[in-house]
Each structure stands twice: as structure tokens, then as C-alpha cells.
Short mmCIF file of C-alpha atoms in Angstrom, two decimals:
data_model
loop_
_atom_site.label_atom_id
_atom_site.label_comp_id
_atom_site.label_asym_id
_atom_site.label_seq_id
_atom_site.Cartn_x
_atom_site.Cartn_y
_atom_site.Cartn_z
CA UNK A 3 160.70 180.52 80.15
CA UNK A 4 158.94 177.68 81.82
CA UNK A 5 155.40 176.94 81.17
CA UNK A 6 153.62 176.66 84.77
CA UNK A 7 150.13 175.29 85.10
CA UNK A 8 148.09 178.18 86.56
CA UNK A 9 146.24 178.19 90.11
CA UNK A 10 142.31 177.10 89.91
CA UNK A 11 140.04 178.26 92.36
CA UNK A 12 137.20 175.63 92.37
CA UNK A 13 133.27 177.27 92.97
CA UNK A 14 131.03 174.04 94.49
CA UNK A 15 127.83 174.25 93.11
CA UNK A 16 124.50 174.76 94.50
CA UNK A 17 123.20 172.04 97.40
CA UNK A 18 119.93 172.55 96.88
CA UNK A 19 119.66 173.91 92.94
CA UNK A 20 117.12 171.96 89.95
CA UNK A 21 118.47 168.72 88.58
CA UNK A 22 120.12 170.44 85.41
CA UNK A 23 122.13 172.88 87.69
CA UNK A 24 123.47 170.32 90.12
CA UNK A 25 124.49 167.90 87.65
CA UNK A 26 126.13 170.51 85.74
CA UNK A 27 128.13 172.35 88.63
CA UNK A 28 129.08 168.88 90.11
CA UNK A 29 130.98 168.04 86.85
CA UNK A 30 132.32 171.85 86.71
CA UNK A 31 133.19 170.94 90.13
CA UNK A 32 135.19 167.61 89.01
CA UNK A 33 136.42 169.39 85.66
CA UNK A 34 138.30 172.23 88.35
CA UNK A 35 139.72 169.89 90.20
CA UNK A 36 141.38 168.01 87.63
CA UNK A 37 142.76 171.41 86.60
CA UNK A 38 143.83 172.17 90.17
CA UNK A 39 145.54 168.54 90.38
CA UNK A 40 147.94 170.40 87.48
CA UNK A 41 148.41 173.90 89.16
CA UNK A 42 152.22 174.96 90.08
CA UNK A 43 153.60 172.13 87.78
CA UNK A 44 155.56 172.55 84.74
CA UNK A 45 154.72 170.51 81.04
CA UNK A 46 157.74 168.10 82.26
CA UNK A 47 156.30 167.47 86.01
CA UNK A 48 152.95 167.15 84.10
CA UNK A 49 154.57 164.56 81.82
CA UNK A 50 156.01 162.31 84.44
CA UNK A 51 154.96 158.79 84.93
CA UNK A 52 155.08 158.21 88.66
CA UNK A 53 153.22 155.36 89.23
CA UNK A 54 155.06 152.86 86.93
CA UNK A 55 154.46 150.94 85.11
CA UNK A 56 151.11 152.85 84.79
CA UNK A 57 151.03 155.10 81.67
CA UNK A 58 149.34 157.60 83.92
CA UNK A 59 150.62 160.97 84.22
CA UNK A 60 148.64 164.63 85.05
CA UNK A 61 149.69 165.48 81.03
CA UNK A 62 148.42 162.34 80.16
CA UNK A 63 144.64 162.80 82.29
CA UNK A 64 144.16 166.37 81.04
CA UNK A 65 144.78 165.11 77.58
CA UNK A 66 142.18 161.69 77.89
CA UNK A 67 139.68 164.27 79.39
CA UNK A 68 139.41 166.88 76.71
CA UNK A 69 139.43 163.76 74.38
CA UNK A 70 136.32 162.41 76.50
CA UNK A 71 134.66 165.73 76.68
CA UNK A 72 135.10 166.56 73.03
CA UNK A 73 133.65 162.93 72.46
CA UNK A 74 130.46 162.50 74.73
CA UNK A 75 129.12 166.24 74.21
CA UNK A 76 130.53 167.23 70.76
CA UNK A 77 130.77 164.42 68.78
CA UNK A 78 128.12 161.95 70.08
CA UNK A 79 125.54 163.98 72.23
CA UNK A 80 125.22 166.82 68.91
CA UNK A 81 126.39 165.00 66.18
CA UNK A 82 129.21 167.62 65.71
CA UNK A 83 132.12 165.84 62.81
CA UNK A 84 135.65 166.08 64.14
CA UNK A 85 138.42 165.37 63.34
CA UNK A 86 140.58 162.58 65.73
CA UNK A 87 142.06 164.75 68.39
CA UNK A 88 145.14 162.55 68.83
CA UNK A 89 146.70 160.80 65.30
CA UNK A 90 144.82 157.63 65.20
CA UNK A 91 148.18 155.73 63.88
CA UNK A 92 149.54 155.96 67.54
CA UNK A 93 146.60 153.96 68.71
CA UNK A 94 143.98 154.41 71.33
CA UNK A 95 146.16 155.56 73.88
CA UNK A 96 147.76 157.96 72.62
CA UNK A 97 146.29 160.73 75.12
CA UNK A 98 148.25 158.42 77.54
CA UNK A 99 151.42 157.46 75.45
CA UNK A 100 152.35 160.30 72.64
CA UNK A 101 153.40 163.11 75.20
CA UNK A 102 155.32 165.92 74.80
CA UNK A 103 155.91 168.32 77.99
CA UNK A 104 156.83 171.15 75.48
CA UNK A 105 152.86 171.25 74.31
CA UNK A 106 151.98 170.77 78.35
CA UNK A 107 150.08 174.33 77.96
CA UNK A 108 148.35 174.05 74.84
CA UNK A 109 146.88 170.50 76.23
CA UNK A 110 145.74 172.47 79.22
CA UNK A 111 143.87 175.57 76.98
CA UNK A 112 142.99 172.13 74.88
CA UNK A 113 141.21 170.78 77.71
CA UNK A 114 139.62 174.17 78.99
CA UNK A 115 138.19 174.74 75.08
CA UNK A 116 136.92 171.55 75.08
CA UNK A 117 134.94 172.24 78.38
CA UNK A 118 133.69 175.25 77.19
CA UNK A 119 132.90 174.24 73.73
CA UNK A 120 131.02 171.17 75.64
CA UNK A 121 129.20 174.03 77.32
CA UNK A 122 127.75 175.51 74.01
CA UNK A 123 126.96 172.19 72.46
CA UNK A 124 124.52 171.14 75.01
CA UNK A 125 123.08 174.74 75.51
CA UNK A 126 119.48 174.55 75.56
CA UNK A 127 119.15 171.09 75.18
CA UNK A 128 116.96 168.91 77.46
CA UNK A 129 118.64 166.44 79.91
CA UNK A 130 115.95 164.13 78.48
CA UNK A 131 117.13 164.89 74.63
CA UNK A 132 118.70 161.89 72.82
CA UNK A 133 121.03 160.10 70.77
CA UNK A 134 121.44 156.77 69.26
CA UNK A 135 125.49 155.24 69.83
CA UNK A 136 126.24 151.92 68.66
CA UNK A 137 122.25 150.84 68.87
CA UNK A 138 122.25 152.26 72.20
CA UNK A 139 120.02 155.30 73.08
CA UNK A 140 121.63 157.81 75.61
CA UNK A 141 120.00 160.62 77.26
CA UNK A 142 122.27 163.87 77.99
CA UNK A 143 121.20 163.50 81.47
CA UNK A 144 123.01 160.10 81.17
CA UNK A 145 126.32 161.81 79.43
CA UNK A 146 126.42 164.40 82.53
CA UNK A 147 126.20 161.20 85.13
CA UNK A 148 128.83 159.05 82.82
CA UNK A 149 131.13 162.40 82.59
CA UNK A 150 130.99 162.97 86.26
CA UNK A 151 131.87 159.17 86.95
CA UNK A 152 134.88 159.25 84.84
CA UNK A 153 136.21 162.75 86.14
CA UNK A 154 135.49 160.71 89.55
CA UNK A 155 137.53 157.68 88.80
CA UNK A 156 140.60 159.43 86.97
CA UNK A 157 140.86 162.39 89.81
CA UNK A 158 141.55 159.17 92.42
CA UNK A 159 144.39 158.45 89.38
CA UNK A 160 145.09 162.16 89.69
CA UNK A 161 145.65 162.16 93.63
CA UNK A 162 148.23 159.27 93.16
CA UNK A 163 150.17 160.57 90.29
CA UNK A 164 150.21 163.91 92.28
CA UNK A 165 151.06 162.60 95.72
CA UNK A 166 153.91 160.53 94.01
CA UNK A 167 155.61 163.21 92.37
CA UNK A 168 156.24 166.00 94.53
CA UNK A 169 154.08 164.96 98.12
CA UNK A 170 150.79 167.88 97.40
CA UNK A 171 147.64 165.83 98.28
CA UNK A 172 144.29 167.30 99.20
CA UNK A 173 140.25 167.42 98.33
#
């Protein structure tokens, strides 16, 4: 049997909610939508490179993001030690360049763990708490506005890839 992405249903957040709430349903917002860029596709549609000669595929975003989230929230933001999610001998790109459309739904639960796991690591933590990277000091607040800017920028990637393989576009 075929793995299929499953449908998303997307909930906006509030319009009118406290600064900790509307950051964190706009990137909920952005973090659905990258997941219903995937939905109806199988791990090879997911794997396709349509745009060449982009590295880009859907496989290839949702894999980059729960690297991203795993980094920013787990890693830097609480300290957390991990483990490389992708084999650091394949290079920096791997999330891009070491696919395999058989393990196209365990990169999609990846990238849904990683969201929630981002979820407990900031739990009850001030936007205004901090953390030193590279002699740089970042607030969380910062890490929600940097997350939601590169959710942003890859779901315009996302739109393309989509469009290009089988026609779907939308919001």
C-alpha cells in the first residue's frame, strides 16, 4: 500500500489575542500549511524535484523544517543535546539531497513531533527569556518571528514545487 500524506485542516488564530498567542497561532498557522502543501501526495510525489535544477521538493521542505524546528526551540532556545537529525557526512543539505520517498511518512510524523516537542520546550517560558548563540543573544520572542519568516519564505518554495507537479495551488 501507498503511503498518502493526510488532509490538514488549518485553524487561523486569534485577530485580536495577547502577543504570545498571536505569534504562536500565526506560526501554527504557517506550520499547517506546509503540511497541507503535502496532503493527497504520495512519499514519491513528495520526493520529486520539479523546479530543476532546484533541490527543492515538498519531502525535501518538511524534512529542512523539522530540522529548523528541532534546532531553534530544542536545541538552541532550551539547551536540549541532540543528536544530528540528518548524518552529518552527507553535508548540510542533506534535508534537501539524501531523500528517500519510502520514509515520506515517517518525515511527515518527524516533522509533526518536532512541532509538538517545540511546543513543550518553550512551555512556560517568557517571550522575553534568553539565550546566547554564537555571541549573539536571542529572545524566544525573536525565535517565534525568525520561525514564522522561514515557514513564510519556504511555503512561497512550497506553492511552486506544488503548482509544478500536479497544477493544486491555493492560500
Amino acid at each position: 500500500m501507498t503511503w498518502t500524506a493526510p488532509e490538514v485542516t488549518r485553524t487561523p488564530g486569534s485577530l485580536v489575542a495577547d502577543e504570545r498567542e498571536t505569534l504562536t497561532g500565526y506560526l501554527n498557522w504557517f506550520r499547517s500549511t506546509l503540511l497541507q502543501k503535502c496532503a493527497g501526495l504520495t512519499g514519491e510525489q513528495l520526493a520529486e524535484r520539479t523546479v530543476p535544477p532546484s533541490n527543492l521538493s515538498l519531502l525535501g521542505l518538511v524534512r529542512h523544517m523539522a530540522k529548523v524546528e528541532r534546532t531553534w526551540f530544542r536545541q538552541r532556545f532550551a539547551g536540549q543535546d541532540l543528536e544530528p537529525m540528518y548524518d552529518p557526512a552527507k553535508g548540510k543539505d542533506a534535508d534537501f539531497e539524501d531523500l528517500d520517498p519510502a520514509t515520506a511518512a515517517e518525515d511527515h510524523a518527524r516533522l509533526i513531533e518536532e512541532i509538538r516537542l517545540a511546543g513543550e520546550a518553550v512551555a512556560g517560558a517568557s517571550l522575553d527569556d534568553t539565550f546566547t548563540h554564537n555571541g549573539a543573544v536571542f529572545s524566544l520572542r525573536l525565535v517565534h518571528v525568525h520561525m514564522i519568516g522561514e515557514y513564510a519564505r519556504h511555503l512561497g518554495h512550497a506553492d511552486l514545487v506544488r503548482e509544478r507537479l500536479d497544477g493544486v495551488t491555493g492560500d
